[in-house]
Short mmCIF file of C-alpha atoms in Angstrom, two decimals:
data_model
loop_
_atom_site.label_atom_id
_atom_site.label_comp_id
_atom_site.label_asym_id
_atom_site.label_seq_id
_atom_site.Cartn_x
_atom_site.Cartn_y
_atom_site.Cartn_z
CA LYS B 1 0.00 0.00 0.00
CA LYS B 2 2.78 2.41 0.95
CA LYS B 3 4.51 1.83 -2.41
CA VAL B 4 1.29 2.77 -4.23
CA ILE B 5 0.80 5.92 -2.13
CA ASP B 6 4.46 6.91 -2.62
CA TYR B 7 4.05 6.44 -6.37
CA LEU B 8 0.91 8.62 -6.42
CA ILE B 9 2.69 11.36 -4.44
CA LYS B 10 5.88 11.20 -6.54
CA ARG B 11 3.98 11.41 -9.83
CA LYS B 12 1.63 14.10 -8.41
CA ILE B 13 -1.42 12.09 -9.42
CA LYS B 14 -4.49 13.77 -7.98
CA ASN B 15 -7.87 12.11 -8.14
CA ASN B 16 -11.01 12.90 -6.16
CA LEU B 17 -12.66 9.93 -4.52
CA PHE B 18 -16.31 10.07 -3.54
CA GLU B 19 -18.58 8.00 -1.37
CA ASN B 20 -19.62 4.74 -3.07
CA ASN B 21 -16.77 4.93 -5.61
CA LYS B 22 -15.76 1.38 -6.50
CA ILE B 23 -11.98 0.72 -6.53
CA ILE B 24 -10.83 -2.61 -7.99
CA PHE B 25 -7.63 -4.33 -6.77
CA GLU B 26 -6.01 -7.24 -8.62
CA ILE B 27 -3.69 -9.12 -6.21
CA ASP B 28 -1.22 -11.99 -6.70
CA ASN B 29 -1.58 -14.10 -3.54
CA LEU B 30 1.48 -16.22 -4.46
CA GLN B 31 3.81 -13.24 -4.08
CA THR B 32 2.90 -12.17 -0.54
CA LYS B 33 -0.16 -10.37 -1.80
CA LYS B 34 1.59 -8.28 -4.46
CA ILE B 35 -0.66 -5.68 -6.10
CA ILE B 36 -0.81 -6.25 -9.85
CA LYS B 37 -3.36 -3.60 -10.81
CA ILE B 38 -5.60 -0.94 -9.27
CA ILE B 39 -8.55 0.56 -11.16
CA ILE B 40 -9.77 3.92 -9.82
CA PRO B 41 -12.69 5.79 -11.44
CA ILE B 42 -11.78 9.30 -12.63
CA ASN B 43 -15.28 10.06 -13.89
CA LYS B 44 -18.14 8.24 -15.57
CA LYS B 45 -16.21 7.93 -18.82
CA LYS B 46 -12.63 7.36 -17.66
CA ASP B 47 -10.63 5.12 -15.26
CA LEU B 48 -7.14 5.53 -13.82
CA ILE B 49 -5.18 2.26 -14.16
CA ILE B 50 -2.14 1.77 -11.89
CA SER B 51 -0.25 -1.42 -12.66
CA SER B 52 3.04 -3.01 -11.50
CA ASN B 53 5.86 -3.25 -14.03
CA GLN B 54 9.01 -5.34 -14.55
CA LYS B 55 11.14 -2.93 -12.47
CA ASN B 56 9.19 -3.71 -9.30
CA SER B 57 7.58 -0.29 -9.52
CA PHE B 58 4.34 1.04 -10.97
CA GLU B 59 3.11 2.77 -14.09
CA HIS B 60 -0.21 4.45 -14.77
CA THR B 61 -2.50 5.24 -17.65
CA GLU B 62 -5.97 6.66 -18.20
CA LEU B 63 -8.43 4.39 -19.96
CA ASN B 64 -11.63 5.47 -21.65
CA LYS B 65 -14.52 3.17 -20.76
CA LYS B 66 -16.44 1.47 -23.54
CA LEU B 67 -19.66 3.48 -23.80
CA THR B 68 -22.45 3.24 -26.33
CA ILE B 69 -24.69 6.13 -27.36
CA ASN B 70 -28.45 5.56 -27.29
CA THR B 71 -31.19 8.02 -28.19
CA ILE B 72 -34.41 8.45 -26.21
CA TYR B 73 -37.73 10.07 -27.16
CA LYS B 74 -40.07 11.50 -24.51
CA GLU B 75 -43.19 13.66 -24.62
CA ASN B 76 -45.74 14.93 -22.11
CA PHE B 77 -48.44 17.50 -21.45
CA ILE B 78 -47.63 20.20 -18.92
CA LYS B 79 -50.21 20.08 -16.12
CA ASN B 80 -48.26 22.04 -13.52
CA SER B 81 -44.67 23.01 -14.28
CA LEU B 82 -42.26 21.93 -17.01
CA TYR B 83 -39.97 20.42 -14.37
CA LYS B 84 -42.68 18.22 -12.83
CA SER B 85 -44.05 17.07 -16.21
CA ALA B 86 -40.51 16.07 -17.29
CA ILE B 87 -39.71 14.30 -14.00
CA ASP B 88 -43.01 12.40 -14.32
CA LYS B 89 -41.62 10.94 -17.57
CA LYS B 90 -38.35 10.01 -15.82
CA ILE B 91 -36.31 12.59 -17.74
CA ASP B 92 -33.04 13.23 -15.90
CA PRO B 93 -32.69 16.71 -14.31
CA ASN B 94 -29.50 17.29 -16.36
CA ILE B 95 -31.55 17.04 -19.56
CA ILE B 96 -34.32 19.27 -18.15
CA VAL B 97 -31.71 21.92 -17.32
CA GLN B 98 -30.32 21.72 -20.86
CA PHE B 99 -33.86 21.93 -22.28
CA ALA B 100 -34.61 25.02 -20.19
CA GLN B 101 -31.35 26.69 -21.16
CA ILE B 102 -31.82 26.30 -24.91
CA TYR B 103 -35.33 27.80 -24.65
CA GLY B 104 -34.18 30.51 -22.26
CA PHE B 105 -33.71 32.92 -25.17
CA GLN B 106 -37.34 32.90 -26.27
CA VAL B 107 -39.53 31.55 -23.46
CA ASP B 108 -40.44 32.92 -20.02
CA PHE B 109 -41.08 29.63 -18.20
CA GLN B 110 -43.36 31.24 -15.62
CA ARG B 111 -45.64 33.26 -17.86
CA ASP B 112 -45.52 31.73 -21.33
CA ILE B 113 -46.45 28.18 -20.31
CA ARG B 114 -50.14 27.34 -19.80
CA LYS B 115 -51.96 24.18 -18.73
CA ASN B 116 -52.01 21.51 -21.47
CA ASP B 117 -49.06 22.97 -23.36
CA SER B 118 -46.71 20.12 -24.22
CA PHE B 119 -43.16 19.15 -25.17
CA GLN B 120 -41.33 16.56 -27.26
CA ILE B 121 -37.65 15.75 -26.83
CA VAL B 122 -35.00 13.47 -28.34
CA TYR B 123 -31.74 13.23 -26.39
CA GLU B 124 -28.59 11.13 -26.14
CA VAL B 125 -27.57 8.85 -23.27
CA PHE B 126 -24.24 7.07 -22.75
CA LYS B 127 -24.50 3.49 -21.47
CA ASN B 128 -21.69 1.35 -20.04
CA GLU B 129 -21.05 -2.37 -20.58
CA ASP B 130 -23.66 -3.17 -17.90
CA ASN B 131 -26.28 -1.25 -19.94
CA LYS B 132 -26.49 1.42 -17.23
CA ILE B 133 -26.81 5.11 -18.14
CA VAL B 134 -23.62 6.83 -16.95
CA ASP B 135 -23.86 10.18 -18.75
CA TYR B 136 -26.02 12.37 -20.97
CA GLY B 137 -25.23 13.91 -24.35
CA ASN B 138 -26.99 16.50 -26.48
CA ILE B 139 -30.64 17.25 -26.93
CA LEU B 140 -30.92 16.42 -30.65
CA PHE B 141 -34.50 17.66 -31.06
CA ALA B 142 -36.81 19.69 -28.87
CA ASN B 143 -40.31 20.98 -29.42
CA LEU B 144 -42.18 23.16 -26.95
CA ILE B 145 -45.81 23.53 -28.01
CA LEU B 146 -47.27 26.72 -26.49
CA LYS B 147 -50.92 27.59 -27.22
CA GLY B 148 -50.79 25.19 -30.17
CA LYS B 149 -47.68 26.82 -31.69
CA SER B 150 -44.60 24.62 -32.12
CA LEU B 151 -41.16 25.96 -31.22
CA ARG B 152 -38.99 23.28 -32.85
CA LEU B 153 -35.22 23.22 -32.35
CA TYR B 154 -32.56 20.98 -33.91
CA HIS B 155 -29.02 20.37 -32.70
CA PHE B 156 -26.38 20.86 -35.38
CA SER B 157 -22.66 20.31 -34.87
CA SER B 158 -19.96 20.67 -37.52
CA GLU B 159 -16.23 21.18 -36.95
CA LYS B 160 -15.86 22.14 -40.61
CA ASP B 161 -18.44 24.90 -40.29
CA LYS B 162 -17.32 25.74 -36.70
CA VAL B 163 -20.87 25.26 -35.42
CA ASN B 164 -22.24 23.55 -32.30
CA ASP B 165 -25.64 24.94 -31.43
CA HIS B 166 -29.42 24.57 -31.60
CA PHE B 167 -31.25 26.04 -34.59
CA GLU B 168 -34.80 26.74 -35.65
CA PRO B 169 -36.00 24.79 -38.74
CA ASN B 170 -35.05 27.74 -41.01
CA GLY B 171 -31.40 27.56 -39.88
CA GLN B 172 -31.65 30.50 -37.46
CA SER B 173 -29.62 30.12 -34.27
CA ILE B 174 -31.73 30.32 -31.09
CA LYS B 175 -29.12 32.50 -29.41
CA LYS B 176 -29.90 36.19 -28.95
CA THR B 177 -27.98 39.07 -27.39
CA LEU B 178 -29.76 38.47 -24.07
CA MET B 179 -31.65 35.48 -22.67
CA LYS B 180 -35.34 35.98 -21.89
CA THR B 181 -35.09 33.72 -18.83
CA PRO B 182 -31.73 34.32 -17.06
CA ILE B 183 -32.46 31.56 -14.59
CA ASN B 184 -32.45 27.81 -14.62
CA GLY B 185 -36.03 27.71 -15.86
CA ALA B 186 -36.29 23.98 -15.25
CA ARG B 187 -36.40 24.60 -11.51
CA LEU B 188 -39.16 27.19 -11.58
CA SER B 189 -41.46 25.34 -9.23
CA SER B 190 -44.56 27.53 -9.35
CA SER B 191 -47.52 26.63 -11.52
CA TYR B 192 -47.98 28.21 -14.95
CA GLY B 193 -48.98 31.87 -14.90
CA MET B 194 -48.01 32.47 -11.26
CA ARG B 195 -46.42 35.83 -10.57
CA LYS B 196 -44.40 36.87 -7.52
CA HIS B 197 -45.46 40.20 -6.00
CA PRO B 198 -42.79 42.24 -4.21
CA ILE B 199 -43.68 44.07 -0.97
CA LEU B 200 -44.51 47.31 -2.80
CA GLY B 201 -46.85 45.56 -5.26
CA TYR B 202 -47.03 46.15 -9.00
CA ASN B 203 -47.64 49.65 -10.27
CA LYS B 204 -46.52 51.85 -13.13
CA MET B 205 -43.22 52.49 -11.37
CA HIS B 206 -42.37 48.80 -11.17
CA GLN B 207 -40.05 48.00 -14.04
CA GLY B 208 -38.46 44.61 -14.33
CA THR B 209 -39.48 40.98 -14.29
CA ASP B 210 -39.79 38.76 -11.22
CA PHE B 211 -39.20 35.02 -11.37
CA ALA B 212 -40.39 33.00 -8.36
CA ALA B 213 -38.01 30.11 -7.73
CA PRO B 214 -36.62 28.11 -4.80
CA THR B 215 -33.75 29.62 -2.79
CA GLY B 216 -30.45 28.48 -4.29
CA THR B 217 -31.70 28.21 -7.89
CA PRO B 218 -28.76 29.24 -10.13
CA ILE B 219 -28.99 32.65 -11.86
CA MET B 220 -27.18 33.05 -15.17
CA ALA B 221 -25.71 36.07 -16.92
CA SER B 222 -28.29 36.69 -19.64
CA GLY B 223 -25.50 37.93 -21.92
CA SER B 224 -21.72 38.27 -21.99
CA GLY B 225 -20.25 41.41 -20.47
CA VAL B 226 -18.37 43.05 -17.60
CA ILE B 227 -19.67 43.19 -14.00
CA LEU B 228 -20.26 46.81 -12.95
CA LYS B 229 -21.43 45.89 -9.44
CA ALA B 230 -21.66 42.81 -7.21
CA GLY B 231 -22.78 43.91 -3.77
CA TRP B 232 -25.59 45.29 -1.62
CA CYS B 233 -28.25 47.35 -3.43
CA GLY B 234 -30.52 48.43 -0.55
CA GLY B 235 -34.06 47.23 -1.29
CA GLY B 236 -32.64 45.00 -4.02
CA GLY B 237 -30.53 43.09 -1.50
CA ASN B 238 -27.53 41.31 -2.96
CA CYS B 239 -27.44 42.32 -6.61
CA VAL B 240 -25.29 42.10 -9.71
CA LYS B 241 -25.20 44.61 -12.56
CA ILE B 242 -23.64 43.66 -15.91
CA LYS B 243 -22.73 45.96 -18.80
CA HIS B 244 -23.08 43.98 -22.05
CA ASN B 245 -22.25 46.64 -24.62
CA SER B 246 -22.79 50.35 -25.24
CA THR B 247 -26.57 49.77 -25.44
CA TYR B 248 -27.54 47.11 -22.88
CA SER B 249 -27.02 46.47 -19.16
CA THR B 250 -28.85 44.03 -16.88
CA VAL B 251 -29.54 43.87 -13.13
CA TYR B 252 -30.19 40.76 -10.98
CA ALA B 253 -31.52 41.38 -7.44
CA HIS B 254 -32.40 39.65 -4.12
CA MET B 255 -29.68 37.00 -4.47
CA SER B 256 -28.99 34.68 -1.53
CA LYS B 257 -25.31 34.73 -2.48
CA PHE B 258 -22.95 35.44 -5.37
CA ALA B 259 -21.23 32.71 -7.36
CA ARG B 260 -17.53 32.15 -6.70
CA GLY B 261 -15.28 34.81 -8.26
CA ILE B 262 -18.13 37.18 -9.14
CA LYS B 263 -16.98 40.74 -8.40
CA LYS B 264 -16.70 44.17 -10.03
CA GLY B 265 -14.57 44.26 -13.20
CA ILE B 266 -14.83 40.52 -13.97
CA ARG B 267 -15.88 39.50 -17.51
CA VAL B 268 -18.64 36.89 -17.66
CA THR B 269 -19.99 34.85 -20.54
CA GLN B 270 -23.62 34.30 -21.49
CA GLY B 271 -25.12 31.48 -19.41
CA GLN B 272 -22.41 31.66 -16.72
CA ILE B 273 -23.76 31.29 -13.18
CA ILE B 274 -23.37 34.62 -11.34
CA GLY B 275 -25.41 33.96 -8.19
CA TYR B 276 -28.31 32.15 -6.57
CA VAL B 277 -31.95 32.99 -5.93
CA GLY B 278 -32.71 34.41 -2.50
CA SER B 279 -34.92 36.87 -0.65
CA THR B 280 -32.44 39.55 0.48
CA GLY B 281 -33.48 43.21 0.67
CA MET B 282 -37.11 44.25 0.26
CA SER B 283 -38.66 40.90 -0.66
CA THR B 284 -41.55 38.74 0.54
CA GLY B 285 -40.07 35.45 -0.62
CA PRO B 286 -37.36 33.88 -2.79
CA HIS B 287 -37.38 35.28 -6.33
CA LEU B 288 -35.14 36.88 -8.92
CA HIS B 289 -35.88 40.49 -9.85
CA TYR B 290 -34.42 41.05 -13.32
CA GLU B 291 -34.06 44.33 -15.20
CA VAL B 292 -32.86 45.24 -18.67
CA ILE B 293 -31.53 48.75 -19.19
CA LYS B 294 -31.34 50.05 -22.76
CA ASN B 295 -29.47 53.33 -23.33
CA GLY B 296 -29.85 54.19 -19.64
CA LYS B 297 -33.61 53.46 -19.43
CA LYS B 298 -35.34 50.43 -17.93
CA VAL B 299 -37.28 48.45 -20.53
CA ASN B 300 -39.58 45.40 -20.45
CA SER B 301 -37.25 42.43 -20.88
CA GLN B 302 -40.11 40.16 -21.95
CA THR B 303 -41.28 42.23 -24.94
CA LEU B 304 -37.85 43.47 -25.99
CA LYS B 305 -36.92 42.55 -29.56
CA LEU B 306 -33.28 41.51 -29.52
CA PRO B 307 -30.80 40.78 -32.33
CA SER B 308 -30.59 37.04 -33.00
CA GLY B 309 -27.54 34.85 -33.49
CA LYS B 310 -26.26 33.83 -36.86
CA LYS B 311 -28.28 32.16 -39.59
CA LEU B 312 -26.71 29.22 -41.42
CA LYS B 313 -25.86 29.89 -45.07
CA GLY B 314 -24.34 28.12 -48.05
CA LYS B 315 -22.76 24.70 -47.42
CA ALA B 316 -23.44 24.92 -43.67
CA ARG B 317 -27.16 25.36 -44.38
CA GLU B 318 -27.11 22.34 -46.74
CA ASP B 319 -25.39 20.25 -44.06
CA PHE B 320 -27.95 21.41 -41.49
CA GLU B 321 -30.87 20.44 -43.76
CA LEU B 322 -29.41 16.93 -44.07
CA ALA B 323 -28.89 16.69 -40.28
CA LYS B 324 -32.47 17.87 -39.74
CA ILE B 325 -33.87 15.13 -42.03
CA LYS B 326 -31.82 12.49 -40.17
CA ILE B 327 -33.12 13.72 -36.80
CA ASP B 328 -36.73 13.72 -38.05
CA VAL B 329 -36.31 10.13 -39.32
CA LEU B 330 -34.72 9.10 -36.00
CA LYS B 331 -37.59 10.72 -34.08
CA SER B 332 -40.17 8.85 -36.16
CA GLU B 333 -38.36 5.53 -35.60
CA LEU B 334 -38.20 6.13 -31.82
CA ILE B 335 -41.92 6.99 -31.69
CA ASN B 336 -42.83 3.92 -33.75
CA SER B 337 -40.72 1.66 -31.50
CA GLN B 338 -42.74 2.87 -28.49
CA ASN B 339 -46.09 2.11 -30.12
#
């Protein structure tokens, strides 16, 4: 044992071990219990192999586990919240988070979703040799049907075209300058249409959008930019203000705490976690108060028309059309296999 520990220290091999991690030892009982091999999990996809060599010492290597990719189709009506309707169909929270993030540019998960809206989703899972799901891949197809209108999105990845994103059927990227829902919308626990009222109530002076969510729900930077403030804002409690460009700034208030490293002058990227939902300052309960400031004036973030991301053209558009057909065929096959 000491030889193994000395080897790990000498080679500066660091590996985090967690509760219930399974470590495999291969031992030669004929040689006073000499260790032949140790297999330590690095993550779900990789193992660290430490093995004895001819020089009565050890050597190590990292080995990728044999994983197979499977695709899964799920659909459901939304009776309460998106999160609950997805959990009811045994969709993993990691996938729900990804689903909420890709729609965060165009959907307000608390106000846009109504009873009997629905969703369809095709996503990837990685299975090990025991046929157990060990990781999740991309959402290949998503459709959020709101008031009978489909918001279909397709995943398209191409190293040649330097693209890895979700696109609308016309090849338009879903990304916009600012996200409509700068919060992990999957965890919005309130029923559709519910609105959180601050202590002062809503009136003409109230400008901004409030998202009711459990304390600790991650808050994301709705766009890339530089932090102008990360501190106490009086009635706004713990708040962050981000300057995105010469036109737009955003404010996030009532945080329980800031994310690690978030302070004035730091550059953040769109979707980066900047803090967590709380009820600090003048607040009746945990919620995010979110403001968009355009040219120095507060504007309604939910009706604001923002510049969209790029639209695929030329060869990239042709490649996307082919990928879209393949995904549609795959979706049909998965639906048929369930029936």
